[in-house]
Coordinates of C-alpha atoms in Angstrom, one line a residue:
X1 CA -21.1 148.6 94.1
X2 CA -24.0 146.8 93.3
X3 CA -24.8 143.6 95.3
X4 CA -27.5 141.2 94.7
X5 CA -28.5 138.8 97.3
X6 CA -31.3 136.0 97.8
X7 CA -32.1 135.5 94.3
X8 CA -32.5 139.1 93.1
X9 CA -32.0 140.1 89.7
X10 CA -31.3 143.6 87.7
X11 CA -34.0 144.9 85.4
X12 CA -33.3 144.1 81.8
X13 CA -32.7 147.6 81.2
X14 CA -30.2 148.1 83.6
X15 CA -28.3 144.9 82.7
X16 CA -28.3 146.3 79.1
X17 CA -26.7 149.8 80.9
X18 CA -24.2 147.8 82.7
X19 CA -22.3 146.3 79.5
X20 CA -18.8 147.7 79.0
X21 CA -19.0 149.5 82.5
X22 CA -19.0 146.2 84.6
X23 CA -15.3 144.5 84.7
X24 CA -15.7 142.0 87.4
X25 CA -18.4 139.8 88.5
X26 CA -17.4 138.6 92.3
X27 CA -19.7 135.5 93.5
X28 CA -19.5 134.1 97.2
X29 CA -21.2 131.2 98.5
X30 CA -22.4 129.3 101.6
X31 CA -23.3 125.8 101.8
X32 CA -26.0 125.8 104.8
X33 CA -29.2 127.8 105.7
X34 CA -27.3 128.3 109.2
X35 CA -24.3 129.9 107.4
X36 CA -26.1 132.1 105.5
X37 CA -28.2 133.3 108.4
X38 CA -25.1 133.7 110.8
X39 CA -23.2 135.4 107.7
X40 CA -20.1 133.0 108.0
X41 CA -17.6 133.6 105.7
X42 CA -19.6 135.6 103.5
X43 CA -18.1 139.1 104.3
X44 CA -14.7 137.7 104.2
X45 CA -15.0 136.2 100.8
X46 CA -16.3 139.5 99.7
X47 CA -13.6 141.3 101.1
X48 CA -10.6 139.2 100.0
X49 CA -12.2 139.1 96.3
X50 CA -12.4 143.0 96.2
X51 CA -9.0 143.3 97.5
X52 CA -7.6 141.0 94.7
X53 CA -10.1 143.0 91.9
X54 CA -8.4 146.1 92.9
X55 CA -4.8 145.1 93.6
X56 CA -4.4 142.8 90.5
X57 CA -6.7 144.4 88.2
X58 CA -6.9 148.0 89.5
X59 CA -10.9 147.6 89.1
X60 CA -12.9 150.4 91.2
X61 CA -16.0 149.3 93.4
X62 CA -18.3 150.7 90.6
X63 CA -16.7 148.3 88.2
X64 CA -17.9 145.4 90.2
X65 CA -21.0 143.5 91.0
X66 CA -21.2 140.7 93.8
X67 CA -23.6 138.3 93.6
X68 CA -24.2 136.3 97.1
X69 CA -25.6 132.7 97.3
X70 CA -27.2 132.1 100.5
X71 CA -27.4 128.5 101.9
X72 CA -27.2 126.5 98.5
X73 CA -25.2 123.3 98.3
X74 CA -22.0 123.3 96.2
X75 CA -22.9 120.1 93.8
X76 CA -26.4 121.9 93.3
X77 CA -26.5 122.8 89.3
X78 CA -29.4 124.9 89.6
X79 CA -28.2 127.4 92.0
X80 CA -30.0 131.2 91.5
X81 CA -27.1 133.2 92.0
X82 CA -24.5 131.1 89.8
X83 CA -27.4 130.9 87.3
X84 CA -27.5 134.6 87.1
X85 CA -23.8 135.1 87.2
X86 CA -23.6 133.0 83.9
X87 CA -26.6 135.0 82.5
X88 CA -25.1 138.3 83.1
X89 CA -21.5 137.2 81.8
X90 CA -23.7 135.9 78.5
X91 CA -25.2 139.4 78.2
X92 CA -21.7 140.9 78.1
X93 CA -21.5 142.0 81.6
X94 CA -18.1 141.5 83.3
X95 CA -14.8 140.1 81.7
X96 CA -13.7 138.3 85.0
X97 CA -15.5 136.2 87.3
X98 CA -13.5 136.0 90.6
X99 CA -14.1 133.9 93.5
X100 CA -12.2 132.9 97.0
X101 CA -11.9 129.1 96.1
X102 CA -12.9 126.5 93.4
X103 CA -14.8 124.9 96.1
X104 CA -17.2 128.1 96.1
X105 CA -18.0 127.3 92.4
X106 CA -19.1 123.9 93.2
X107 CA -17.9 120.7 95.0
X108 CA -18.6 118.4 92.1
X109 CA -15.8 117.8 89.7
X110 CA -18.1 116.9 86.5
X111 CA -19.8 120.4 87.2
X112 CA -16.8 122.1 87.9
X113 CA -15.4 121.4 84.4
X114 CA -18.8 122.0 82.8
X115 CA -19.3 125.6 84.2
X116 CA -15.5 126.4 83.9
X117 CA -15.5 125.5 80.1
X118 CA -18.7 127.5 79.8
X119 CA -17.2 130.8 81.2
X120 CA -13.9 130.7 79.3
X121 CA -16.1 129.8 76.3
X122 CA -17.6 133.4 76.6
X123 CA -14.0 134.9 76.7
X124 CA -14.2 135.4 80.5
X125 CA -11.4 134.6 82.8
X126 CA -11.8 133.1 86.1
X127 CA -9.9 134.4 89.1
X128 CA -9.7 132.5 92.3
X129 CA -8.0 134.0 95.2
X130 CA -6.5 131.0 96.8
X131 CA -5.9 129.2 93.7
X132 CA -4.2 129.8 90.3
X133 CA -5.8 128.3 87.0
X134 CA -4.8 128.6 83.5
X135 CA -6.8 127.1 80.9
X136 CA -4.2 127.1 78.3
X137 CA -1.8 125.2 80.6
X138 CA -2.5 121.5 80.8
X139 CA -0.1 121.0 84.2
X140 CA -2.8 123.7 85.8
X141 CA -5.5 122.2 84.1
X142 CA -4.6 119.0 85.9
X143 CA -4.0 120.8 89.1
X144 CA -7.6 122.1 88.7
X145 CA -9.3 118.9 88.2
X146 CA -7.3 117.1 91.0
X147 CA -8.7 120.1 93.3
X148 CA -12.1 119.5 92.2
X149 CA -11.9 115.8 93.0
X150 CA -10.5 116.5 96.4
X151 CA -13.2 119.0 97.1
X152 CA -15.9 116.3 96.2
X153 CA -14.1 113.8 98.2
X154 CA -13.4 115.8 101.3
X155 CA -17.4 117.0 101.5
X156 CA -18.1 112.6 101.1
X157 CA -15.9 112.1 103.7
X158 CA -17.2 114.9 106.3
X159 CA -20.5 113.7 105.6
X160 CA -19.4 110.0 106.2
X161 CA -17.7 110.9 109.6
X162 CA -20.5 112.8 110.8
X163 CA -23.1 109.9 110.2
X164 CA -20.5 107.6 111.8
X165 CA -20.5 109.4 114.7
X166 CA -24.3 109.8 115.0
X167 CA -24.7 105.7 114.6
X168 CA -22.1 105.3 117.4
X169 CA -24.3 107.6 119.7
X170 CA -27.1 106.1 118.8
X171 CA -26.1 102.8 119.7
X172 CA -25.2 103.9 123.2
X173 CA -28.9 104.2 123.9
X174 CA -28.5 108.3 123.2
X175 CA -30.6 110.2 120.4
X176 CA -27.9 112.2 118.1
X177 CA -30.9 114.6 116.8
X178 CA -34.3 114.4 118.5
X179 CA -36.8 115.5 116.0
X180 CA -40.1 116.9 117.5
X181 CA -42.2 114.3 118.7
X182 CA -46.0 115.1 119.8
X183 CA -46.2 114.1 123.4
X184 CA -42.4 114.2 124.6
X185 CA -39.7 116.7 124.9
X186 CA -35.8 116.5 124.8
X187 CA -34.2 117.4 128.0
X188 CA -31.0 118.9 127.0
X189 CA -29.1 119.0 130.3
X190 CA -29.8 115.3 130.7
X191 CA -30.0 114.4 127.3
X192 CA -33.1 112.5 127.9
X193 CA -36.5 112.3 126.1
X194 CA -39.1 113.1 129.0
X195 CA -43.2 112.8 128.5
X196 CA -44.9 116.2 128.2
X197 CA -47.7 115.7 130.3
X198 CA -50.2 118.0 128.2
X199 CA -49.4 116.7 125.0
X200 CA -49.7 113.3 126.7
X201 CA -53.3 114.0 127.7
X202 CA -54.2 115.1 123.9
X203 CA -52.7 111.8 122.7
X204 CA -54.8 109.8 125.2
X205 CA -57.8 111.7 124.1
X206 CA -56.9 111.0 120.3
X207 CA -56.8 107.2 120.9
X208 CA -60.1 107.4 123.0
X209 CA -61.6 109.2 120.0
X210 CA -60.9 106.7 117.5
X211 CA -61.4 103.5 119.5
X212 CA -64.4 104.4 121.6
X213 CA -66.1 107.3 119.9
X214 CA -65.3 105.4 116.6
X215 CA -64.4 108.9 115.2
X216 CA -62.0 109.1 111.9
X217 CA -58.8 111.1 112.1
X218 CA -60.3 113.7 110.1
X219 CA -62.8 114.0 112.6
X220 CA -60.5 114.0 115.5
X221 CA -58.7 116.8 113.7
X222 CA -61.7 118.7 113.5
X223 CA -62.7 118.1 117.3
X224 CA -59.4 119.0 118.5
X225 CA -59.6 122.0 116.4
X226 CA -63.2 123.0 117.9
X227 CA -62.1 122.5 121.3
X228 CA -58.9 125.2 121.0
X229 CA -56.6 122.4 121.6
X230 CA -53.2 123.5 119.9
X231 CA -51.7 121.4 117.2
X232 CA -48.0 120.4 116.8
X233 CA -47.2 122.9 114.5
X234 CA -49.3 125.6 115.5
X235 CA -52.6 127.1 115.0
X236 CA -54.0 124.1 112.3
X237 CA -54.9 120.4 112.8
X238 CA -54.7 117.9 109.8
X239 CA -56.2 114.7 109.3
X240 CA -52.7 113.7 108.1
X241 CA -51.1 115.0 111.3
X242 CA -53.7 112.8 113.5
X243 CA -53.1 110.2 111.2
X244 CA -49.2 110.2 111.6
X245 CA -49.0 110.1 115.4
X246 CA -51.4 107.5 115.6
X247 CA -49.1 105.5 113.2
X248 CA -46.3 106.3 115.5
X249 CA -44.7 103.2 117.1
X250 CA -42.8 105.3 119.6
X251 CA -45.4 105.9 122.0
X252 CA -45.0 102.3 123.0
X253 CA -41.2 103.0 124.1
X254 CA -39.7 102.0 121.0
X255 CA -38.2 105.0 119.3
X256 CA -35.8 103.9 116.1
X257 CA -32.9 106.3 114.7
X258 CA -32.1 105.8 111.4
X259 CA -35.4 105.0 109.7
X260 CA -34.5 107.1 107.0
X261 CA -31.1 108.2 105.3
X262 CA -30.6 111.7 103.3
X263 CA -28.9 111.3 99.7
X264 CA -28.4 114.0 97.4
X265 CA -29.2 114.1 94.0
X266 CA -28.0 117.3 91.8
X267 CA -27.3 119.1 95.1
X268 CA -30.8 118.7 96.2
X269 CA -31.3 116.2 99.2
X270 CA -33.7 113.7 99.3
X271 CA -35.1 111.4 102.4
X272 CA -35.3 107.7 101.7
X273 CA -36.3 104.5 104.0
X274 CA -33.6 102.4 105.1
X275 CA -33.8 98.4 105.5
X276 CA -35.5 97.7 108.8
X277 CA -32.8 95.7 109.8
X278 CA -30.6 98.7 109.7
X279 CA -32.8 100.8 112.4
X280 CA -31.6 101.4 116.0
X281 CA -33.7 101.0 118.7
X282 CA -33.7 103.6 121.5
X283 CA -36.1 103.2 124.6
X284 CA -38.1 106.1 126.0
X285 CA -40.9 106.5 128.3
X286 CA -44.2 104.7 127.3
X287 CA -47.4 106.0 126.8
X288 CA -49.6 103.2 125.4
X289 CA -49.1 99.2 125.7
X290 CA -48.3 97.1 122.5
X291 CA -52.3 95.6 122.5
X292 CA -53.4 99.3 122.1
X293 CA -51.3 100.5 119.4
X294 CA -52.2 97.3 117.5
X295 CA -56.0 98.4 118.0
X296 CA -55.5 101.7 117.0
X297 CA -53.9 100.6 113.9
X298 CA -56.7 98.1 113.1
X299 CA -59.2 100.9 113.3
X300 CA -57.3 103.2 111.2
X301 CA -57.1 100.7 108.5
X302 CA -61.0 99.9 108.9
X303 CA -61.5 103.7 107.9
X304 CA -59.1 103.6 105.3
X305 CA -60.5 100.6 103.6
X306 CA -63.7 102.2 103.4
X307 CA -62.4 105.3 102.1
X308 CA -60.0 104.0 99.8
X309 CA -59.9 104.9 96.0
X310 CA -59.3 102.6 93.3
X311 CA -56.2 103.8 91.2
X312 CA -55.8 101.4 88.6
X313 CA -56.7 103.3 85.9
X314 CA -54.3 106.0 86.8
X315 CA -51.4 105.8 84.5
X316 CA -49.1 108.6 86.6
X317 CA -49.2 107.1 89.9
X318 CA -46.3 108.8 92.0
X319 CA -44.9 110.9 89.0
X320 CA -47.1 113.8 88.6
X321 CA -47.4 116.8 90.5
X322 CA -48.9 120.3 90.5
X323 CA -47.7 122.9 88.8
X324 CA -49.3 125.6 91.3
X325 CA -47.3 124.3 94.8
X326 CA -45.5 121.6 93.3
X327 CA -47.5 119.3 95.9
X328 CA -47.8 115.5 94.7
X329 CA -51.1 114.9 92.4
X330 CA -53.1 111.7 92.9
X331 CA -56.3 109.9 92.3
X332 CA -58.8 112.6 93.2
X333 CA -62.5 113.4 92.9
X334 CA -65.0 111.4 90.4
X335 CA -68.0 112.8 88.3
X336 CA -70.6 110.8 86.8
X337 CA -72.9 111.9 83.8
X338 CA -75.7 109.7 82.0
X339 CA -72.9 108.8 79.1
X340 CA -69.7 108.0 81.3
X341 CA -67.6 108.5 84.7
X342 CA -65.1 111.1 84.6
X343 CA -61.9 110.9 87.0
X344 CA -59.7 113.6 88.2
X345 CA -56.3 114.1 89.2
X346 CA -56.3 116.3 92.2
X347 CA -53.4 118.2 94.3
X348 CA -53.0 116.6 97.5
X349 CA -52.3 119.9 99.3
X350 CA -55.8 120.9 98.0
X351 CA -57.3 117.6 99.3
X352 CA -55.4 117.7 102.4
X353 CA -57.9 118.4 105.4
X354 CA -56.9 121.1 107.8
X355 CA -58.9 123.0 110.4
X356 CA -57.9 126.3 112.2
X357 CA -57.9 125.7 116.2
X358 CA -60.4 127.6 117.6
X359 CA -63.1 128.1 114.5
X360 CA -62.3 124.3 113.0
X361 CA -62.5 126.4 109.8
X362 CA -61.1 124.4 106.7
X363 CA -58.0 125.2 105.4
X364 CA -56.5 124.4 101.9
X365 CA -52.9 125.4 101.0
X366 CA -53.7 124.9 97.0
X367 CA -56.7 126.1 95.5
X368 CA -57.3 125.7 91.5
X369 CA -58.7 123.3 89.1
X370 CA -58.6 119.6 89.0
X371 CA -57.3 117.7 85.7
X372 CA -59.2 115.0 83.7
X373 CA -57.6 112.0 83.8
X374 CA -58.5 110.4 80.6
X375 CA -57.2 113.5 78.8
X376 CA -53.9 113.8 80.8
X377 CA -53.1 110.0 80.7
X378 CA -53.8 109.9 76.9
X379 CA -51.6 112.8 76.3
X380 CA -48.6 111.4 78.3
X381 CA -49.0 107.9 76.6
X382 CA -49.4 109.4 73.1
X383 CA -46.0 111.2 73.8
X384 CA -44.3 107.9 75.1
X385 CA -45.6 106.1 72.0
X386 CA -44.0 108.6 70.0
X387 CA -40.7 108.2 71.6
X388 CA -41.2 104.5 70.9
X389 CA -41.9 105.0 67.4
X390 CA -38.5 107.2 66.9
X391 CA -36.7 104.3 68.3
X392 CA -38.3 101.8 66.1
X393 CA -37.1 104.1 63.1
X394 CA -33.8 104.4 64.7
X395 CA -33.7 100.6 64.6
X396 CA -35.0 99.9 60.9
X397 CA -32.3 102.2 59.7
X398 CA -29.7 100.5 61.5
X399 CA -31.1 97.2 60.4
X400 CA -31.1 98.1 56.5
X401 CA -27.2 98.7 57.3
X402 CA -26.1 96.2 59.7
X403 CA -28.1 93.1 58.8
X404 CA -25.8 91.7 56.5
X405 CA -23.1 90.8 59.3
X406 CA -19.7 89.3 58.8
X407 CA -18.6 86.6 60.9
X408 CA -16.7 88.2 63.6
X409 CA -12.7 88.4 63.0
X410 CA -10.9 89.7 66.3
X411 CA -9.8 93.1 64.5
X412 CA -12.8 94.4 62.9
X413 CA -14.9 93.1 65.9
X414 CA -12.5 95.5 68.6
X415 CA -12.9 98.3 66.3
X416 CA -16.4 98.1 66.1
X417 CA -16.3 97.8 70.1
X418 CA -14.3 100.8 70.3
X419 CA -16.2 102.9 68.1
X420 CA -19.6 101.6 70.1
X421 CA -17.6 103.0 73.2
X422 CA -16.7 106.5 71.8
X423 CA -20.4 106.8 70.5
X424 CA -21.5 106.2 73.9
X425 CA -19.1 108.4 75.5
X426 CA -20.3 111.2 73.3
X427 CA -24.2 110.2 74.1
X428 CA -23.4 110.7 77.6
X429 CA -21.6 114.0 76.8
X430 CA -24.5 115.2 74.9
X431 CA -27.2 114.2 77.5
X432 CA -25.1 116.3 80.2
X433 CA -25.6 119.3 77.9
X434 CA -29.2 118.5 77.4
X435 CA -29.6 118.2 81.2
X436 CA -28.1 121.9 81.7
X437 CA -30.0 123.4 78.7
X438 CA -33.5 121.9 81.0
X439 CA -32.5 123.5 84.1
X440 CA -31.8 126.6 82.6
X441 CA -28.0 126.8 83.0
X442 CA -26.8 127.3 79.6
X443 CA -28.3 129.4 76.6
X444 CA -29.9 128.1 73.5
X445 CA -27.5 129.2 71.3
X446 CA -24.5 128.0 73.4
X447 CA -26.9 124.7 73.5
X448 CA -27.2 124.2 69.7
X449 CA -23.5 124.9 68.8
X450 CA -22.2 122.1 71.6
X451 CA -24.9 119.7 70.5
X452 CA -24.1 119.7 66.9
X453 CA -20.4 119.6 67.4
X454 CA -21.2 116.0 69.1
X455 CA -23.6 115.3 66.6
X456 CA -21.1 115.6 63.8
X457 CA -18.7 113.6 65.8
X458 CA -21.2 110.8 66.3
X459 CA -22.0 111.0 62.9
X460 CA -18.5 110.3 61.5
X461 CA -18.5 107.3 64.0
X462 CA -21.5 105.9 62.7
X463 CA -20.0 106.2 59.0
X464 CA -16.9 104.6 60.3
X465 CA -18.8 101.9 61.8
X466 CA -20.8 101.4 58.6
X467 CA -18.0 101.4 56.1
X468 CA -16.6 98.5 58.3
X469 CA -19.7 96.4 57.9
X470 CA -19.8 97.0 54.1
X471 CA -16.3 95.9 54.2
X472 CA -17.4 92.6 55.6
X473 CA -20.9 91.6 53.8
X474 CA -19.5 88.9 51.8
X475 CA -19.0 86.6 54.8
X476 CA -21.1 84.8 57.4
X477 CA -24.4 86.9 56.9
X478 CA -27.2 87.0 59.8
X479 CA -30.7 86.3 58.8
X480 CA -32.7 89.9 58.5
X481 CA -35.8 88.3 60.2
X482 CA -33.6 87.0 63.0
X483 CA -31.9 90.5 63.7
X484 CA -35.2 92.4 63.1
X485 CA -37.3 90.1 65.9
X486 CA -34.4 90.3 68.1
X487 CA -34.4 94.4 68.3
X488 CA -37.8 95.3 67.8
X489 CA -39.9 92.7 69.9
X490 CA -40.0 94.8 72.7
X491 CA -40.9 97.8 71.3
X492 CA -43.7 96.4 69.3
X493 CA -45.1 94.9 72.4
X494 CA -44.8 98.2 74.2
X495 CA -46.9 100.2 71.5
X496 CA -49.7 97.4 71.0
X497 CA -53.0 98.3 72.0
X498 CA -53.9 95.5 74.3
X499 CA -51.6 96.7 77.0
X500 CA -53.0 96.5 80.8
X501 CA -52.9 99.8 82.7
X502 CA -49.9 98.4 84.8
X503 CA -48.1 97.6 81.2
X504 CA -48.7 101.0 80.3
X505 CA -47.3 102.1 84.0
X506 CA -44.2 100.4 83.4
X507 CA -43.6 101.6 79.8
X508 CA -44.2 105.1 80.8
X509 CA -41.6 104.6 83.4
X510 CA -39.1 104.1 81.1
X511 CA -39.4 107.4 79.3
X512 CA -40.9 109.6 81.6
X513 CA -39.6 111.0 85.3
X514 CA -42.0 113.5 86.2
X515 CA -45.2 115.2 84.9
X516 CA -46.2 118.4 85.9
X517 CA -50.0 119.9 85.6
X518 CA -50.9 123.4 85.3
X519 CA -54.0 125.5 85.5
X520 CA -54.2 126.6 81.9
X521 CA -54.3 122.9 81.0
X522 CA -50.3 122.8 80.0
X523 CA -49.0 119.1 80.5
X524 CA -44.9 119.6 81.4
X525 CA -43.2 116.3 80.5
X526 CA -39.8 116.0 82.3
X527 CA -38.3 112.7 80.3
X528 CA -35.8 110.6 81.6

């Protein structure tokens, strides 16, 4: 039996050879890296699914493929293993998708419906060992959807309970999960935070270099590397590491728990800051006093004010990333010529200053070209203007039909409201398919088919809406000038040529979620 794990794929020729020979695809998933390393439930999932395939469908091992998904969240729509399962089914490999339980497929009710409908639309059956589902039975589908909602609720409940327990522990003065803090170590037996005397000595040297020797954080990192002092994460000292350590208030004896929180967006975890009033203070041994800490902050601020780079002319602040390493891209180098000054976007991982312990040799994790700001900004801004002009065209076509509005009466106003709500729902459904297509979860053919059906339904509703207005044009007309002014003023403001860089940045943020820059000068724009 073929088994694929860790995102591995079969050669295309092999996929074609398996068409008609493979009857079942087994999909097994665990949700955390720890589970994946220890093999929790993977073996049992695979065995139970194989047993079902053999006893119920009389498949042999040669007629089965197993796809193992290691440590991926159930509400992540972009799982490599699941995407490959869908790809194989699209190629005609497999007649049945076999899983232990619906929560192995996903723990998000909406995603469950989308993936299930896609599989069924390909003529493939979904077989759960611990749950029966029949897409042609309304009662069965009701229970299937309820189960999906319960799985989603259970996950949220578990996370909430765990979070509540950690907060209660912190309020007692205990540290729920102590992360690595240079200069300290966690005593597991006594459950206390103690000072690491060797690292404390290094920390005090860093403070002395900054305050007495007037060294910058970059010079401190280089000096520590030259002296052979090991860094917090091994054999490299980074300027950013030194800055982060010296900025940390914990060395004054005030350790705050809950400064950030983890949220999930499409199955991906993201850490965001909490309001300061929600932080929980836990006292730990002090290394420096408050006065010294304040002097350290002032010294770092002085260096930053000297080295700071004005970024008012950079339109893509915080939304542009590097296509090589997916690192953050920001204001970078500047070159001067007789004619003009050229500014460049630079990957932060290329700019980050790190030094190998012992040799103090410079280390760069990202190597490659920089990108001219004027070219990239112009391309993205023109793309946004094009989108705005498209909106303008749509508004004009709507205006031509709707500017002669009848004085509202209860019945037709309700009809219009109902139509608009239905069109909004269809547009959201269309947006879901766009997201799935962008994330390569569905094929172009399937995407086109589904979107075409939705667009036809939207057009039918709009035709009905137009017909209602045409029946009521004899009364209560609204001024065309007034209507045009009301609906186009904002767009006209956005596309005028006198916008400041800040106004352009705000306009871009409406349309653009992310911009990715590649070495071949390709600019990928991810729309909102």
